[in-house]
Short mmCIF file of C-alpha atoms and ligand atoms in Angstrom, two decimals:
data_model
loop_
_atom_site.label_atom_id
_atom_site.label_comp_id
_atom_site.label_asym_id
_atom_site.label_seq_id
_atom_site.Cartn_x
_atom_site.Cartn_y
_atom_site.Cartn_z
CA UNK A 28 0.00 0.00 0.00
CA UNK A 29 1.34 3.52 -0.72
CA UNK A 30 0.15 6.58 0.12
CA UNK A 31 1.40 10.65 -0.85
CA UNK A 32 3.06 12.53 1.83
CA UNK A 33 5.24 15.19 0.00
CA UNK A 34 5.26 17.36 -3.29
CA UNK A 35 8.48 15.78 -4.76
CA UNK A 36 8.65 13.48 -7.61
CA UNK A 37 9.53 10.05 -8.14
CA UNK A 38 8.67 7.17 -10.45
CA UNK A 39 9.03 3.85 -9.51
CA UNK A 40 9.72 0.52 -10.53
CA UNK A 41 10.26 -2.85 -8.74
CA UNK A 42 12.80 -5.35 -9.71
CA UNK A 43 12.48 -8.51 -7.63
CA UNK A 44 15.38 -10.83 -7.76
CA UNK A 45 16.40 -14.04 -6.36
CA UNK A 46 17.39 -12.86 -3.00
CA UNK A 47 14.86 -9.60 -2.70
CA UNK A 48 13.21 -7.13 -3.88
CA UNK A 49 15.25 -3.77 -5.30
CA UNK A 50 13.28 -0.77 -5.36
CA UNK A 51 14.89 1.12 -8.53
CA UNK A 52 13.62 4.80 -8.39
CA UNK A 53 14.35 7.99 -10.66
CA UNK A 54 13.21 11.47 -10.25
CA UNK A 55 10.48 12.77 -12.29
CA UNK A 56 6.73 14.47 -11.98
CA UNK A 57 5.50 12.15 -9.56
CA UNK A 58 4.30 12.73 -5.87
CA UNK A 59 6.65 11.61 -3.11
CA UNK A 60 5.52 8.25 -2.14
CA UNK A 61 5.86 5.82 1.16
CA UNK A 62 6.63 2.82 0.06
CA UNK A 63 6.11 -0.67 1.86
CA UNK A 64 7.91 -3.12 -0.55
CA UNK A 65 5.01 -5.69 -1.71
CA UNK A 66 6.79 -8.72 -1.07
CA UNK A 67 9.97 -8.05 0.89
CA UNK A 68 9.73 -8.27 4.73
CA UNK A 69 13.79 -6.52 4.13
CA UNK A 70 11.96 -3.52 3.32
CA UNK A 71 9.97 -1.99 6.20
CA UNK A 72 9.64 1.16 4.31
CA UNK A 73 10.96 3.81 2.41
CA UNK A 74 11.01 7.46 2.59
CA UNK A 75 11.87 9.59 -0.03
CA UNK A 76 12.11 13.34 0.74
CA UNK A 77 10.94 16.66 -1.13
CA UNK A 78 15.28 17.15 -0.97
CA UNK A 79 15.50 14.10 -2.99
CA UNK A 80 17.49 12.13 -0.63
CA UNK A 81 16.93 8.83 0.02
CA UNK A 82 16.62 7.17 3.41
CA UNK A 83 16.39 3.14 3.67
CA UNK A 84 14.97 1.72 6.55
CA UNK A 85 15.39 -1.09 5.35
CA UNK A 86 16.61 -3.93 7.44
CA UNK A 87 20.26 -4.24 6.89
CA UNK A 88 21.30 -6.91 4.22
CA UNK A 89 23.43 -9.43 5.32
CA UNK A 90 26.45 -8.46 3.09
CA UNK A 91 28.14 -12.14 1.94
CA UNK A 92 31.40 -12.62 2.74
CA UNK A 93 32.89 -13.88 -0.55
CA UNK A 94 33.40 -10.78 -2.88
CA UNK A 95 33.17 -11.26 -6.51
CA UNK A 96 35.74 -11.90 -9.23
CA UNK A 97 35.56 -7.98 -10.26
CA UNK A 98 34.99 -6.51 -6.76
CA UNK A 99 38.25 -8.85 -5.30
CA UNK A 100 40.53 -6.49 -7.61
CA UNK A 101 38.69 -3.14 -6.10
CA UNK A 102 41.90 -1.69 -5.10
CA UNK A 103 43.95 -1.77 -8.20
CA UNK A 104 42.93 0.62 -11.42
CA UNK A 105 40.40 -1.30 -13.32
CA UNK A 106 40.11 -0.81 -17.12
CA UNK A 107 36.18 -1.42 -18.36
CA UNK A 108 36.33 -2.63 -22.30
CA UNK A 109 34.27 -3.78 -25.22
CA UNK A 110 35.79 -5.93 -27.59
CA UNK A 111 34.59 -5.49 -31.67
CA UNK A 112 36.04 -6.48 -34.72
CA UNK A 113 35.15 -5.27 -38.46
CA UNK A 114 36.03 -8.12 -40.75
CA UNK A 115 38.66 -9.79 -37.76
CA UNK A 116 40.20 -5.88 -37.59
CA UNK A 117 39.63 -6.02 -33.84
CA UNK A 118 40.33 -3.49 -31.34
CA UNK A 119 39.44 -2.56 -27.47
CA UNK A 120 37.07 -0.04 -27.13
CA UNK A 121 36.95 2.47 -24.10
CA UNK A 122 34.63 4.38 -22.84
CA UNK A 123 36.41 7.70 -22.17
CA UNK A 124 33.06 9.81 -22.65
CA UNK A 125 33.68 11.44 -18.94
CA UNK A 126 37.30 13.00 -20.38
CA UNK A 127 39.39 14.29 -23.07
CA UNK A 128 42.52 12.05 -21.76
CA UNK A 129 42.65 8.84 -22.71
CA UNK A 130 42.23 6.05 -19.92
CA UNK A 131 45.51 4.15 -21.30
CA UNK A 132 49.05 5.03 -22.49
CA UNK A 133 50.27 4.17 -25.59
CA UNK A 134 53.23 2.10 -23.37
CA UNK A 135 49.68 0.33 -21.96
CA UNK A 136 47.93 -0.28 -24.85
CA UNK A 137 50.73 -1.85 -26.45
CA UNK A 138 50.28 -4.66 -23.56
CA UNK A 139 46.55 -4.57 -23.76
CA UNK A 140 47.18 -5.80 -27.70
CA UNK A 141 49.64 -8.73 -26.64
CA UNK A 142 47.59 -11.28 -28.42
CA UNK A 143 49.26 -13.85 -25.75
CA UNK A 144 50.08 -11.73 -22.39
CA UNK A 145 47.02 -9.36 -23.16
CA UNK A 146 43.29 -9.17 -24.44
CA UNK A 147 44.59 -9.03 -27.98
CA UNK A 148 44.10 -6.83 -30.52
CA UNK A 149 45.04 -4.48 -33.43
CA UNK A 150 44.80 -1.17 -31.39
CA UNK A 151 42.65 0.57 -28.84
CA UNK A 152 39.98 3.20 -29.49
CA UNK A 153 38.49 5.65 -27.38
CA UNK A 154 35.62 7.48 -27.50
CA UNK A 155 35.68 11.00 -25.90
CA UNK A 156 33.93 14.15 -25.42
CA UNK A 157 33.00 16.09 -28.92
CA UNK A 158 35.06 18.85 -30.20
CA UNK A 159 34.16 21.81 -31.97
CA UNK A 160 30.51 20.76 -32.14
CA UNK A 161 30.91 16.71 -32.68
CA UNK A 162 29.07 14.18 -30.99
CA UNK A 163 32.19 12.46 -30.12
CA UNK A 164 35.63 12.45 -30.53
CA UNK A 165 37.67 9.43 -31.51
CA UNK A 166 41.00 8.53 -30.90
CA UNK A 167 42.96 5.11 -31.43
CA UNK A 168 46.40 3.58 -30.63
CA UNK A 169 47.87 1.26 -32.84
CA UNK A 170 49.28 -2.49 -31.87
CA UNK A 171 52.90 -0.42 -31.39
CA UNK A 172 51.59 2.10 -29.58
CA UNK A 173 51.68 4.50 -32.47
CA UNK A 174 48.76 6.87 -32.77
CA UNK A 175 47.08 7.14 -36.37
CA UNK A 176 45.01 9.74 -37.57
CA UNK A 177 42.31 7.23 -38.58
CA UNK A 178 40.63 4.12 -38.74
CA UNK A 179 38.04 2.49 -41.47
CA UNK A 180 36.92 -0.24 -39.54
CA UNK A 181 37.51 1.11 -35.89
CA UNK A 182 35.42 3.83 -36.61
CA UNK A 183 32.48 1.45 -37.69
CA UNK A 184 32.82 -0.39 -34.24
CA UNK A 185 33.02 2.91 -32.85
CA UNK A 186 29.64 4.02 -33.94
CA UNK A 187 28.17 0.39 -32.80
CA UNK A 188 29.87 0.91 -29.45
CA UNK A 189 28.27 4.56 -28.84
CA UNK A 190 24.81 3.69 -29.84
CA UNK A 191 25.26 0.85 -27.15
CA UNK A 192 26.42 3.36 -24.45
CA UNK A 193 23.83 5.77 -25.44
CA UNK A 194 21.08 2.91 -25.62
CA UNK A 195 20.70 4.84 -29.12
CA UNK A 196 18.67 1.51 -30.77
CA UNK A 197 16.21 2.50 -33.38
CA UNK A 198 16.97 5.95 -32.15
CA UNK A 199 19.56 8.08 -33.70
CA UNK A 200 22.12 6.65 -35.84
CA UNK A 201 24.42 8.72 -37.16
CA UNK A 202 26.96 10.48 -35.18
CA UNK A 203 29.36 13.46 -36.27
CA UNK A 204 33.08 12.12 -34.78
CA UNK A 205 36.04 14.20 -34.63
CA UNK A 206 38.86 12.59 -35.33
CA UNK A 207 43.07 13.31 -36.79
CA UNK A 208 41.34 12.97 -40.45
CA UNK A 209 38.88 15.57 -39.74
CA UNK A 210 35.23 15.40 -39.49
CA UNK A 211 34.09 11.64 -39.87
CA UNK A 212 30.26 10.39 -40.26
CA UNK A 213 29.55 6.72 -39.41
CA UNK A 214 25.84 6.06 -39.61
CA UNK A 215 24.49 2.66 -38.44
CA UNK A 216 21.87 1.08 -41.63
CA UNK A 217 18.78 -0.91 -40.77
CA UNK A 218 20.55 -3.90 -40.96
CA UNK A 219 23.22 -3.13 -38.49
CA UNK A 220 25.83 -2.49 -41.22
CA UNK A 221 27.36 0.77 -40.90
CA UNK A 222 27.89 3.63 -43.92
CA UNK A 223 31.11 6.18 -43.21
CA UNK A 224 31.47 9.40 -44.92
CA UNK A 225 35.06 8.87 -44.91
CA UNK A 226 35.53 12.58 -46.31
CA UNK A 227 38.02 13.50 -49.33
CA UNK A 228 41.09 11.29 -50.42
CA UNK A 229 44.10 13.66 -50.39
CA UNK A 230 46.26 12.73 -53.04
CA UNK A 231 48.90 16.11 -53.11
CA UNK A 232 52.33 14.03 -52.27
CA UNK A 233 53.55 16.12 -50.23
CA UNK A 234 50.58 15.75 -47.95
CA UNK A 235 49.95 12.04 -47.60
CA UNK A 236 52.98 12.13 -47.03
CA UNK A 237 55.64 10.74 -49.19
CA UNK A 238 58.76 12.14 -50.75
CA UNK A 239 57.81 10.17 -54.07
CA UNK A 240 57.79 12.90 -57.10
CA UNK A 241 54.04 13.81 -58.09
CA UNK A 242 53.79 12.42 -61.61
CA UNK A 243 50.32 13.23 -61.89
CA UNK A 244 49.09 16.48 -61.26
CA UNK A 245 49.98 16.99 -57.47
CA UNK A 246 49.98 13.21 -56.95
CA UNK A 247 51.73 10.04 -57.26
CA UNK A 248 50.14 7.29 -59.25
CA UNK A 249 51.12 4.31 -61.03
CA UNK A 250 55.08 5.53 -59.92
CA UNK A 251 58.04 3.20 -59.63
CA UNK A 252 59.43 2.78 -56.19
CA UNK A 253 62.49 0.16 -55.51
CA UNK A 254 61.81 -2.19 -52.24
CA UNK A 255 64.42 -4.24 -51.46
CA UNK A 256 65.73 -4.90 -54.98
CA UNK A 257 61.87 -5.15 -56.85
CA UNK A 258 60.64 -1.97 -58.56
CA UNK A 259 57.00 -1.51 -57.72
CA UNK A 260 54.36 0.65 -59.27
CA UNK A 261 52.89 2.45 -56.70
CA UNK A 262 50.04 5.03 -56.26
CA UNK A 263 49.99 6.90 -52.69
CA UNK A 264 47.07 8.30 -51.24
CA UNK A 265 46.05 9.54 -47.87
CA UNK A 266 42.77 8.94 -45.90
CA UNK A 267 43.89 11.07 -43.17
CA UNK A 268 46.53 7.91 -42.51
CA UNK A 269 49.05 7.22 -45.28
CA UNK A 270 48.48 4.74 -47.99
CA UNK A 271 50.96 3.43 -50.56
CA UNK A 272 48.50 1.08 -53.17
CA UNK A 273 50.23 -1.52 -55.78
CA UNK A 274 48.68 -3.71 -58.48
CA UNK A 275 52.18 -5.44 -59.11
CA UNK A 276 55.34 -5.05 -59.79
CA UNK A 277 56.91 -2.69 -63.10
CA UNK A 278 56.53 -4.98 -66.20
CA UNK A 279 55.82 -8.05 -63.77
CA UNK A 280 52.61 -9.85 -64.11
CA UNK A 281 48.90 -8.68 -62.58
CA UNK A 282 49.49 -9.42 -58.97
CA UNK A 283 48.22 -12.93 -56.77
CA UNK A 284 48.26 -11.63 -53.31
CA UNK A 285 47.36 -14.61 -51.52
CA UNK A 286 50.48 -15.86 -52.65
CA UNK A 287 52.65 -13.02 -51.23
CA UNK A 288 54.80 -13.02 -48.36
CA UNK A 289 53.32 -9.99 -46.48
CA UNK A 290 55.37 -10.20 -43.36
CA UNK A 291 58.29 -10.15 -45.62
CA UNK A 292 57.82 -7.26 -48.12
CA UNK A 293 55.30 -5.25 -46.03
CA UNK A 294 57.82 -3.45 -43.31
CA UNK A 295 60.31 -3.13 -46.37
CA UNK A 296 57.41 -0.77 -47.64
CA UNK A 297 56.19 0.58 -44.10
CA UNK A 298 59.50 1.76 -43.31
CA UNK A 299 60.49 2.58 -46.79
CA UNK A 300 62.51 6.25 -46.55
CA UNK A 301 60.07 7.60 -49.17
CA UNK A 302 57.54 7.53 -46.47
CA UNK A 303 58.36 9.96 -43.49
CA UNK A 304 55.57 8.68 -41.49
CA UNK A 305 55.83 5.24 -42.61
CA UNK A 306 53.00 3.92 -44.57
CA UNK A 307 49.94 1.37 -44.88
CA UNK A 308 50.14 -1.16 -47.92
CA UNK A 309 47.66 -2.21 -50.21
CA UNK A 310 48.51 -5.11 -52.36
CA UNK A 311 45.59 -5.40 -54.90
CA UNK A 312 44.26 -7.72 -57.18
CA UNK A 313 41.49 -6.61 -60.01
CA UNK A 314 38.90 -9.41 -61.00
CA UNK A 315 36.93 -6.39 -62.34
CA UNK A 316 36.30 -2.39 -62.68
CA UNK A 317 33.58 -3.05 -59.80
CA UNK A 318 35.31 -6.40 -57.63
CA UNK A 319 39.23 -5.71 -55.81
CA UNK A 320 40.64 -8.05 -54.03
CA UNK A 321 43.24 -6.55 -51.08
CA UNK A 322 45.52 -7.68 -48.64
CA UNK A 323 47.06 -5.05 -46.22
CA UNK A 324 49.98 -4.47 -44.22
CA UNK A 325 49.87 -1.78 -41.71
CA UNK A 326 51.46 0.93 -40.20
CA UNK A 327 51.93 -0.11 -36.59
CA UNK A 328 49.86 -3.46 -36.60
CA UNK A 329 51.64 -5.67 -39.18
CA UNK A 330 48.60 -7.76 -41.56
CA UNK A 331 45.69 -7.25 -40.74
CA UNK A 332 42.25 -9.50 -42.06
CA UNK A 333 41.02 -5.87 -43.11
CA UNK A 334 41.55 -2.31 -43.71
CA UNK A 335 38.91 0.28 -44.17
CA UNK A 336 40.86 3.35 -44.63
CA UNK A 337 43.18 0.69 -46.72
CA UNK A 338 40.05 -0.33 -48.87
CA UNK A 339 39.23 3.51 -49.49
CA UNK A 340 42.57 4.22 -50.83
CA UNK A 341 42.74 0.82 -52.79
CA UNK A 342 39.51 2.21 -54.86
CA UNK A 343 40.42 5.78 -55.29
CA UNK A 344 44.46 4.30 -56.64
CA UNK A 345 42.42 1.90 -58.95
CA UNK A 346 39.88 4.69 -60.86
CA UNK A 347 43.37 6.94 -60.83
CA UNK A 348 45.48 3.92 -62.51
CA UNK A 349 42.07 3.41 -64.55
CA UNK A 350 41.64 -0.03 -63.49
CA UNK A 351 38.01 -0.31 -61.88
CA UNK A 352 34.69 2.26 -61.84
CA UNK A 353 34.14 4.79 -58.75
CA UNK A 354 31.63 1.95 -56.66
CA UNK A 355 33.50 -1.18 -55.80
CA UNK A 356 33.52 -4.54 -53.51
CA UNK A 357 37.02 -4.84 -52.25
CA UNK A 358 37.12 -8.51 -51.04
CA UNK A 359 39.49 -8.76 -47.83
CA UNK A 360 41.33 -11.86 -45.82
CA UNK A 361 38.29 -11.09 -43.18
CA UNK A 362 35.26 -10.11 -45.85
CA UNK A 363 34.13 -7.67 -48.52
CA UNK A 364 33.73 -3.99 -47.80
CA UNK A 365 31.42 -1.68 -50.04
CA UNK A 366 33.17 1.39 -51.45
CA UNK A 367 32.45 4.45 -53.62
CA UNK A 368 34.70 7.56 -54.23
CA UNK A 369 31.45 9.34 -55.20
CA UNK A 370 31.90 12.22 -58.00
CA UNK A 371 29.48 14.92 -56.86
CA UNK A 372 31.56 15.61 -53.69
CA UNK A 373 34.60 13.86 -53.96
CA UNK A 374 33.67 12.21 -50.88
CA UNK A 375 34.82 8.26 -50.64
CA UNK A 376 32.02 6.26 -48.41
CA UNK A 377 32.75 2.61 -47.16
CA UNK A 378 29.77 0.44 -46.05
CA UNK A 379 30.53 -2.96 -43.95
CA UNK A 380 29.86 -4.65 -40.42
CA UNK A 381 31.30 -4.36 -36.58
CA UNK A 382 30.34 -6.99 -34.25
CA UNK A 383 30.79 -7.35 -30.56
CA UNK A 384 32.69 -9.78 -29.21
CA UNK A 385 32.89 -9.54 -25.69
CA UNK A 386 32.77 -7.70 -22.68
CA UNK A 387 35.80 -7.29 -20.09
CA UNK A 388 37.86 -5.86 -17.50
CA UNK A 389 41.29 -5.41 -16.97
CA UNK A 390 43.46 -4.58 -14.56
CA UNK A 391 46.18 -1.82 -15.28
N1 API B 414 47.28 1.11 -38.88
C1 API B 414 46.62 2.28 -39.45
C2 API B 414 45.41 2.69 -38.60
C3 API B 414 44.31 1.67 -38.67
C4 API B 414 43.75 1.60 -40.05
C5 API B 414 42.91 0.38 -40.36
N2 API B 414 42.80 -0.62 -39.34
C6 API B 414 41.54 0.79 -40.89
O1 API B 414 40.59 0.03 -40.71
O2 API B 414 41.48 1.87 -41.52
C7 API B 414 47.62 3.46 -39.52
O3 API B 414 48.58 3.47 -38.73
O4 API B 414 47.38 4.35 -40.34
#
């Protein structure tokens, strides 16, 4: 039985469980009520006061004495973490909503990655506070440590991961994120796949960077570059990260990546002096002007099953090598992404999954 005794407000709801009955209240335009819980003699009663606080006079629970896994490690720093992964690109996402430092070093999240001595993954990403107007800001450490300016496939787990903390479901789904490639617009599809505005390919060689000469126009495309005694044509193109893209070798035959030692010719080409930030590399196969097939080596996380930013800059080298059409599947070791570098705005959009895969915490 309840009855009104003050002008405050409170809703209620009651959430029995297997040991008793929790009353779970917020504050909105309801009267104050007394409370005797229905069906727990632990709760006497409850008052709630016009000041909003909240005494129990309830009878005191008998706290057990065996603590839980979590609570045993209360005194150390705790890290809380999702775990996603677009096309097996997986990383550890952090909530860092409630500040604009990041939760982990780059020294830590090069540990956290440890695919043996830690959770294991290709980098961490954080999501913090909005800048300039954004939603949300997004930041994201690299296996090494490194720090990229962006991430194709992080930023698609990114948006999945915020419209879980937000409980944004059916709500809205598109989110303006802030990240070291500039403005970036993930928006989550009906069918839980999620559409980035990945913004404009920058293609002036100076500014992806690479020391390469610009062969066409401001840009480098279809150039030869010498790795490790192999001349390469190359075409370099930045998503806000670095991008060197080959379809094979000068004079040599179309390329068969799955039969190409990535481990040993990719950090020949990441650390290649003609890149002064290093560089990701795309290794490309064309079936046809609308279906690539990629394999990646990154800057900072070695091969990967898939590269978003690395797809985007695998279709823009192949319209400026003339090689495929503006709208393309790239197939990848961990699944097909959807890509256009549309016309009317120059814009490049990428359309493909991010699961969960599980939910953790760590100590650091
Ligand atoms: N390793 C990249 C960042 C992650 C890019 C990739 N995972 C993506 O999906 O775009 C770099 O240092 O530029």
């Amino acid at each position: 039985m309840a009855e009104t005794i003050t002008a405050a407000t409170i809703s209620l709801s009651l959430k029995s469980s297997t040991r008793h009955s929790q009353l779970l209240l917020s504050f909105t335009s309801f009267p104050v009520l007394r409370f005797n819980s229905l069906n727990n003699p632990n709760f006497r009663s409850l008052v709630v006061s016009s000041s909003m606080s909240i005494e129990s006079t309830a009878a005191p629970q008998k706290t057990s004495s065996k603590t839980s896994f979590l609570d045993h490690r209360e005194g150390s720093r705790f890290l809380h973490f999702v775990k996603y992964h677009g096309l097996g690109n997986d990383f550890i996402l952090v909530d860092n909503r409630d500040s604009s430092e990041a939760k982990v070093t780059p020294e830590q999240a090069v540990k956290l990655c440890d695919r043996n001595f830690g959770i294991g993954a290709d980098g961490v990403i954080f999501a913090l506070p909005g800048i300039n107007g954004t939603d949300y800001t997004m930041r994201i450490f690299n296996s090494d440590g490194s720090e990229p300016e962006m991430c194709g496939n992080g930023v698609r787990c990114f948006a999945r991961f915020i419209a879980e903390l937000e409980n944004l479901h059916g709500k809205k789904q598109s989110f303006t994120v802030h990240t070291g490639a500039g403005l970036i617009v993930p928006e989550i599809q009906e069918d839980g796949q999620v559409k980035v505005d990945m913004g404009e390919p920058v293609l002036k060689a100076a500014d992806v960077p690479t020391k390469l000469a610009a062969n066409k126009h401001d840009a480098v495309v279809k150039s030869e570059l010498a790795v490790d005694g192999v001349t390469w044509n190359v075409t370099c193109v930045s998503m806000g990260n670095p991008h060197c893209v080959t379809f094979g070798t000068k004079g040599g035959e179309d390329l068969q990546v799955d039969a190409l030692n990535l481990a040993q010719i990719g950090p020949n080409f990441e650390h290649h002096d003609v890149f002064p930030a290093r560089t990701n590399t795309e290794f490309v196969q064309v079936y046809s002007p609308s279906h690539l097939k990629m394999r990646v080596w990154e800057r900072g996380a070695g091969a990967t099953l898939a590269c978003g930013t690395g797809a985007c800059a695998t279709v823009v080298a192949a319209v400026l090598e003339g090689r495929a059409g503006r709208k393309c599947t790239v197939d990848l070791p961990g699944g097909p992404l959807e890509i256009e570098w549309r016309e009317e705005d120059n814009h490049v959009y990428m359309t493909g999954p991010a699961e969960v895969v599980f939910y953790g915490s760590v100590p650091l």
